[in-house]
Amino acid sequence: MKKIQMVDLKGQYDKIAATVNASIQEVLDTNTYINGPQVHSFQKSLETYLDVKHVIPCANGTDALQIAMMGLGLKPGDEVITADFTFAATVEVIALLQLTPVLVDVDMENMNISIDAIKKAITPKTKAIVPVHLFGRAANMEEIMAIAKEHNLFVIEDNAQAIGANCAFSDGTKKKAGTIGHVSSTSFFPSKNLGCYGDGGAIFTNDDALAHIIRGIVNHGMYERYHHDVVGVNSRLDSVQAAVLNAKLPLLDQYNAARREAAGKYNAALSGHSNIIVPEFDSKGDDHVFHQYTLRIINADRNGLMQHLLDKGIPCAIYYPIPLHLQKAYLDVRYKEEDFPVTNQLVQEVLSLPMHTELDDEQIKFITDSVLEYLK
């Protein structure tokens, strides 16, 4: 059996090496390392794939989220509601911009931001909601957009973990995660469903005026060289990373299908066990793309199981072990433990197993047999 990886980037690369190498070689041959043809080609291809008017590439996913907020003109002290159960980058950029983060609980069913919690958190100072499409499953964007419209709020989608996922609406239509809010951010970190070989990110929007502002922000506030019209940053996707993404974007649906297939095999082996809650595939027709395959371990020693798997050479991880409202950097007297019952439960139960495009049946069987061996 091949060595089990949490993410097998080498195995994935081996299958597309010729295409990736040729794409990178084109950059080396033309010496266009910044804003070269590969960047513009990727931008256009991703716009077509997502069916969104504007894709603005940038240096990484955290920058993408920060720049999206900068483009909206939010002011210090404005309140931004987001999920307590996610990676720190989401709240980090809110704090960096001197906005006021408002962390709220998530839904037990899908681990995404709770609609009821959003409604309870809105105040006259609330200006935006940041739903995080966690682990590859889209948040309830229909409800979120309705709330935003009622209260005149911006919606900034954090789509770092769910590129290619669909959001289903009650009228039967579907839209890609990241194309529904006023603006969205994503990450192309190597382990993502669509990952480059370094850092990379992008912002999406259907708003022409907002796209124009953001294009200036990512490039030092310039639209014309040495003319700085807005306060900007230096955040550009380099051409080598764009070359990698150009090679991989045509395979994204195939990659997501492989992840769903692996998740189905995990579920078939593990569902029904009294100590395991497996992730559901879909919620009201949404398409889960399984950036992570995350179990809940109930009435059993989750940490003991994790160590058992690690001892058998099976990588696994806890995403995330500490709620954001308990992180030292984001402690706030406004937060009360009773406001976060789901998040506080999830951090004690979640365990993510290997998930990537190269998992084979032998590996999945070994992993699931090892889980069941410990839990009996």
C-alpha positions as MATLAB code, in Angstrom:
seq = 'MKKIQMVDLKGQYDKIAATVNASIQEVLDTNTYINGPQVHSFQKSLETYLDVKHVIPCANGTDALQIAMMGLGLKPGDEVITADFTFAATVEVIALLQLTPVLVDVDMENMNISIDAIKKAITPKTKAIVPVHLFGRAANMEEIMAIAKEHNLFVIEDNAQAIGANCAFSDGTKKKAGTIGHVSSTSFFPSKNLGCYGDGGAIFTNDDALAHIIRGIVNHGMYERYHHDVVGVNSRLDSVQAAVLNAKLPLLDQYNAARREAAGKYNAALSGHSNIIVPEFDSKGDDHVFHQYTLRIINADRNGLMQHLLDKGIPCAIYYPIPLHLQKAYLDVRYKEEDFPVTNQLVQEVLSLPMHTELDDEQIKFITDSVLEYLK';
ca = [
       0.000    0.000    0.000;
       1.190    3.511   -0.810;
       2.069    5.734    2.105;
      -1.056    7.584    3.213;
      -0.874   11.366    2.955;
      -3.273   13.916    4.390;
      -2.997   15.558    0.958;
      -1.109   13.750   -1.822;
       0.176   16.606   -3.966;
       2.986   14.490   -5.429;
       0.580   11.838   -6.645;
      -1.620   14.485   -8.203;
       1.339   16.217   -9.838;
       2.653   12.988  -11.359;
      -0.536   12.664  -13.416;
      -0.374   16.196  -14.811;
       3.374   16.801  -14.799;
       3.699   17.327  -18.554;
       0.908   19.916  -18.646;
       2.114   21.745  -15.531;
       5.728   21.778  -16.691;
       4.812   23.110  -20.118;
       2.689   25.842  -18.584;
       5.492   26.906  -16.246;
       8.030   26.729  -19.080;
       5.939   29.226  -21.026;
       6.392   31.702  -18.168;
      10.142   31.074  -18.090;
      10.414   31.500  -21.851;
       8.539   34.805  -21.897;
      10.003   36.196  -18.641;
       6.599   37.615  -17.711;
       6.604   36.819  -14.017;
       4.143   39.486  -12.831;
       0.788   40.135  -14.553;
       1.828   37.984  -17.473;
      -0.393   36.217  -20.021;
      -0.831   33.208  -17.751;
      -2.421   35.393  -15.062;
      -4.874   36.966  -17.500;
      -5.684   33.598  -19.051;
      -6.413   32.068  -15.665;
      -8.562   35.041  -14.682;
     -10.725   34.669  -17.795;
     -10.980   30.890  -17.463;
     -12.054   31.109  -13.832;
     -14.644   33.777  -14.660;
     -16.105   31.387  -17.225;
     -16.030   28.401  -14.873;
     -17.730   30.270  -12.023;
     -20.056   32.273  -14.294;
     -19.005   35.448  -12.491;
     -18.255   38.794  -14.139;
     -14.985   39.599  -12.391;
     -12.122   37.535  -10.973;
      -9.268   39.586   -9.517;
      -6.254   37.373   -8.706;
      -4.104   38.259   -5.713;
      -1.254   36.910   -3.603;
      -3.120   34.674   -1.133;
      -6.517   33.903    0.350;
      -6.084   36.065    3.440;
      -5.217   39.072    1.289;
      -8.265   38.293   -0.843;
     -10.564   38.524    2.154;
      -8.928   41.712    3.429;
      -9.002   43.392    0.028;
     -12.664   42.455   -0.438;
     -13.473   44.287    2.795;
     -11.287   47.243    1.847;
     -13.144   47.546   -1.441;
     -16.485   47.877    0.329;
     -15.340   50.953    2.215;
     -16.122   49.612    5.666;
     -15.150   51.995    8.474;
     -13.391   51.354   11.822;
     -15.930   50.193   14.370;
     -18.334   48.733   11.817;
     -19.529   45.316   12.979;
     -18.914   42.265   10.813;
     -20.656   39.000   11.687;
     -18.843   35.740   11.007;
     -18.620   32.153   12.238;
     -16.833   31.190   15.442;
     -15.912   27.753   14.074;
     -13.388   28.397   11.311;
      -9.741   29.265   10.645;
      -8.483   32.493   12.195;
      -7.834   34.284    8.897;
     -11.522   35.150    8.638;
     -11.595   37.143   11.872;
      -7.962   38.232   11.547;
      -8.598   40.536    8.611;
     -11.665   42.049   10.285;
      -9.506   43.008   13.253;
      -6.624   44.235   11.094;
      -8.954   46.707    9.391;
     -10.107   47.952   12.820;
     -13.588   46.631   12.186;
     -15.445   44.932   15.020;
     -15.683   41.166   14.645;
     -18.915   39.616   15.896;
     -18.469   35.870   16.263;
     -21.569   33.703   16.232;
     -22.340   30.009   16.566;
     -22.682   27.512   13.736;
     -25.290   24.959   12.708;
     -24.735   21.415   13.975;
     -26.016   19.872   10.742;
     -23.496   21.413    8.372;
     -21.025   23.257   10.661;
     -21.643   26.498    8.754;
     -22.784   29.804   10.241;
     -26.144   29.619   12.009;
     -28.950   31.629   10.430;
     -30.629   32.145   13.805;
     -27.347   33.312   15.329;
     -26.867   35.864   12.536;
     -30.333   37.294   13.142;
     -29.710   37.643   16.877;
     -26.328   39.358   16.353;
     -27.498   42.192   14.084;
     -27.295   45.685   15.598;
     -27.426   49.199   14.132;
     -23.622   48.962   13.758;
     -23.710   45.772   11.677;
     -22.470   46.367    8.153;
     -21.512   42.938    6.778;
     -21.833   39.164    7.111;
     -18.973   36.805    6.255;
     -20.266   33.262    5.749;
     -17.496   30.661    5.539;
     -18.201   27.705    3.257;
     -16.558   25.281    5.656;
     -14.871   22.005    4.694;
     -16.306   22.188    1.159;
     -20.012   22.631    1.902;
     -21.804   25.857    1.052;
     -23.482   27.909    3.748;
     -27.201   28.691    3.433;
     -26.745   31.579    1.030;
     -30.425   31.998    0.193;
     -31.256   32.795    3.811;
     -28.119   34.879    4.296;
     -28.836   37.031    1.241;
     -32.417   37.548    2.417;
     -31.183   38.743    5.814;
     -28.638   41.025    4.151;
     -31.279   42.550    1.903;
     -33.636   43.149    4.826;
     -30.950   44.916    6.875;
     -28.964   46.518    4.010;
     -25.799   44.537    4.750;
     -22.887   43.441    2.590;
     -22.212   39.722    2.191;
     -18.570   38.676    1.787;
     -18.239   34.956    1.041;
     -15.155   33.216    2.404;
     -14.866   30.525   -0.255;
     -11.345   29.325    0.543;
     -12.520   25.743    1.161;
     -15.366   25.266   -1.310;
     -14.398   26.269   -4.828;
     -16.556   24.316   -7.250;
     -19.334   23.678   -4.721;
     -22.884   24.615   -5.671;
     -25.453   26.456   -3.585;
     -29.026   25.308   -4.149;
     -31.969   27.710   -4.050;
     -35.623   27.017   -3.344;
     -36.597   27.717   -6.959;
     -34.439   24.789   -8.087;
     -31.540   26.847   -9.409;
     -27.925   26.435   -8.368;
     -25.061   28.909   -8.260;
     -21.396   28.367   -7.525;
     -20.275   29.145   -4.002;
     -18.459   32.476   -4.105;
     -20.675   34.049   -6.773;
     -23.742   34.933   -4.695;
     -22.672   37.581   -2.181;
     -21.558   41.097   -3.016;
     -17.964   39.893   -3.108;
     -16.067   36.698   -2.366;
     -12.555   35.539   -1.599;
     -10.756   32.271   -2.192;
      -7.365   30.699   -1.567;
      -5.181   28.665   -3.887;
      -2.984   27.307   -1.077;
      -1.497   24.011   -2.323;
      -3.820   21.774   -0.296;
      -7.011   23.430   -1.551;
      -9.298   21.707   -4.057;
      -7.792   24.058   -6.649;
      -4.296   24.709   -5.375;
      -1.130   26.178   -6.827;
       2.452   25.380   -5.776;
       2.869   28.333   -3.443;
       0.524   31.037   -2.234;
      -2.282   32.475   -4.295;
      -5.794   33.831   -4.012;
      -8.561   35.677   -5.817;
     -11.556   37.933   -5.280;
     -14.848   37.442   -7.181;
     -17.667   39.907   -7.766;
     -20.439   40.720  -10.229;
     -20.277   44.420   -9.308;
     -18.408   46.399  -11.986;
     -17.659   49.394   -9.764;
     -16.435   47.235   -6.898;
     -14.235   45.215   -9.243;
     -12.613   48.426  -10.468;
     -11.823   49.519   -6.901;
     -10.383   46.114   -6.015;
      -8.166   46.009   -9.104;
      -6.570   49.221   -7.879;
      -6.196   48.013   -4.307;
      -4.282   44.845   -5.248;
      -1.715   46.918   -7.156;
      -0.704   49.704   -4.722;
      -3.868   51.657   -5.516;
      -2.725   52.235   -9.106;
      -4.730   52.150  -12.310;
      -2.026   54.071  -14.128;
       1.626   53.607  -13.207;
       2.684   55.950  -10.375;
      -0.837   57.367  -10.052;
      -2.195   56.159   -6.700;
      -5.932   56.748   -6.678;
      -6.880   54.603   -3.679;
      -5.032   53.209   -0.674;
      -3.760   49.856   -1.830;
      -1.499   46.939   -1.071;
       0.958   44.799   -2.996;
      -0.944   41.580   -3.610;
      -0.573   39.987   -7.008;
      -0.775   36.389   -8.158;
       2.540   35.649   -9.813;
       2.645   34.125  -13.281;
       4.232   30.817  -12.214;
       1.363   30.128   -9.805;
      -1.130   31.150  -12.473;
       0.541   28.688  -14.831;
      -0.040   25.869  -12.348;
      -3.648   26.925  -11.865;
      -4.191   27.072  -15.632;
      -3.097   23.453  -15.827;
      -5.353   22.362  -12.958;
      -8.546   24.394  -13.453;
      -9.852   22.190  -16.312;
      -9.601   19.244  -13.897;
     -11.365   20.890  -10.937;
     -14.713   19.161  -11.440;
     -12.892   15.851  -11.854;
     -10.929   16.503   -8.667;
     -14.087   17.374   -6.738;
     -15.808   14.258   -8.065;
     -12.881   12.146   -6.840;
     -13.191   13.710   -3.393;
     -16.922   12.999   -3.329;
     -16.280    9.409   -4.382;
     -13.739    8.939   -1.598;
     -16.157   10.511    0.897;
     -18.862    8.111   -0.224;
     -16.604    5.154    0.457;
     -15.691    6.535    3.872;
     -19.380    7.001    4.656;
     -20.286    3.509    3.500;
     -17.729    2.008    5.888;
     -18.308    4.274    8.893;
     -21.965    5.326    8.907;
     -24.213    3.590   11.365;
     -21.568    3.236   14.072;
     -22.909    4.526   17.369;
     -19.791    6.635   18.039;
     -19.461    8.189   14.580;
     -21.430   10.873   12.783;
     -20.328   11.068    9.171;
     -20.656   14.227    7.065;
     -23.745   14.458    4.895;
     -23.194   14.861    1.194;
     -25.799   17.462    0.476;
     -28.004   19.907    2.269;
     -31.081   20.859    0.224;
     -29.321   19.970   -3.020;
     -25.982   21.676   -2.369;
     -22.899   19.916   -3.692;
     -20.315   19.188   -0.997;
     -16.793   19.143   -2.494;
     -15.049   17.782    0.623;
     -12.062   20.007    1.124;
     -11.949   18.091    4.387;
     -13.632   14.833    5.360;
     -14.617   15.546    8.944;
     -16.201   13.079   11.344;
     -17.811   13.763   14.684;
     -16.734   11.270   17.343;
     -19.376   11.079   20.077;
     -19.336    9.278   23.438;
     -15.803    8.059   22.737;
     -12.200    9.203   23.138;
     -11.645   11.372   20.066;
      -8.073   12.223   21.050;
      -7.312    8.569   21.741;
      -8.603    7.644   18.286;
      -6.459   10.351   16.727;
      -3.338    8.994   18.422;
      -4.277    5.437   17.404;
      -4.453    6.510   13.760;
      -1.196    8.441   13.946;
       0.514    5.397   15.501;
      -0.613    3.364   12.488;
       0.839    5.917   10.064;
      -2.510    7.488    9.202;
      -2.378   11.294    9.208;
      -5.413   13.049   10.666;
      -6.168   16.424   12.190;
      -8.551   18.439   14.343;
      -9.998   21.404   12.442;
     -10.384   23.366   14.707;
      -9.343   22.619   18.308;
     -10.036   26.055   19.859;
     -13.013   28.307   19.049;
     -12.112   31.768   17.821;
     -13.947   33.386   20.736;
     -11.492   31.660   23.109;
      -8.351   32.591   21.169;
      -6.208   35.072   23.101;
      -6.132   37.554   20.233;
      -9.929   37.712   19.978;
     -11.145   37.510   23.562;
     -14.031   39.890   24.174;
     -16.280   40.491   27.182;
     -19.265   40.478   24.833;
     -18.936   36.736   24.285;
     -20.669   34.308   26.634;
     -20.120   30.564   26.529;
     -23.834   29.878   26.342;
     -23.860   31.689   22.985;
     -21.623   29.014   21.416;
     -23.057   25.589   22.355;
     -22.530   24.013   18.935;
     -19.014   25.331   18.385;
     -17.973   24.301   21.893;
     -19.290   20.800   21.221;
     -17.726   20.482   17.771;
     -14.215   21.328   18.942;
     -14.456   18.304   21.255;
     -15.777   15.939   18.577;
     -14.394   16.716   15.114;
     -11.676   14.644   13.463;
     -10.609   14.984    9.828;
      -9.311   11.995    7.900;
      -7.090   12.080    4.789;
      -8.931   13.612    1.839;
      -7.510   14.215   -1.609;
      -7.833   13.206   -5.232;
      -5.420   10.272   -5.065;
      -6.974    8.153   -2.300;
      -7.425    4.541   -3.401;
      -9.643    1.752   -2.115;
      -6.832    0.000   -0.269;
      -5.947    3.154    1.643;
      -9.566    3.956    2.473;
     -10.132    0.411    3.750;
      -7.043    0.570    5.932;
      -8.101    3.934    7.342;
     -11.696    2.937    8.049;
     -10.692   -0.474    9.441;
      -8.298    1.339   11.794;
     -11.027    3.724   12.963;
     -13.423    0.850   13.632;
     -10.680   -1.197   15.295;
     -10.267    1.500   17.943;
     -13.945    2.254   18.468;
     -15.062   -1.408   18.159;
];
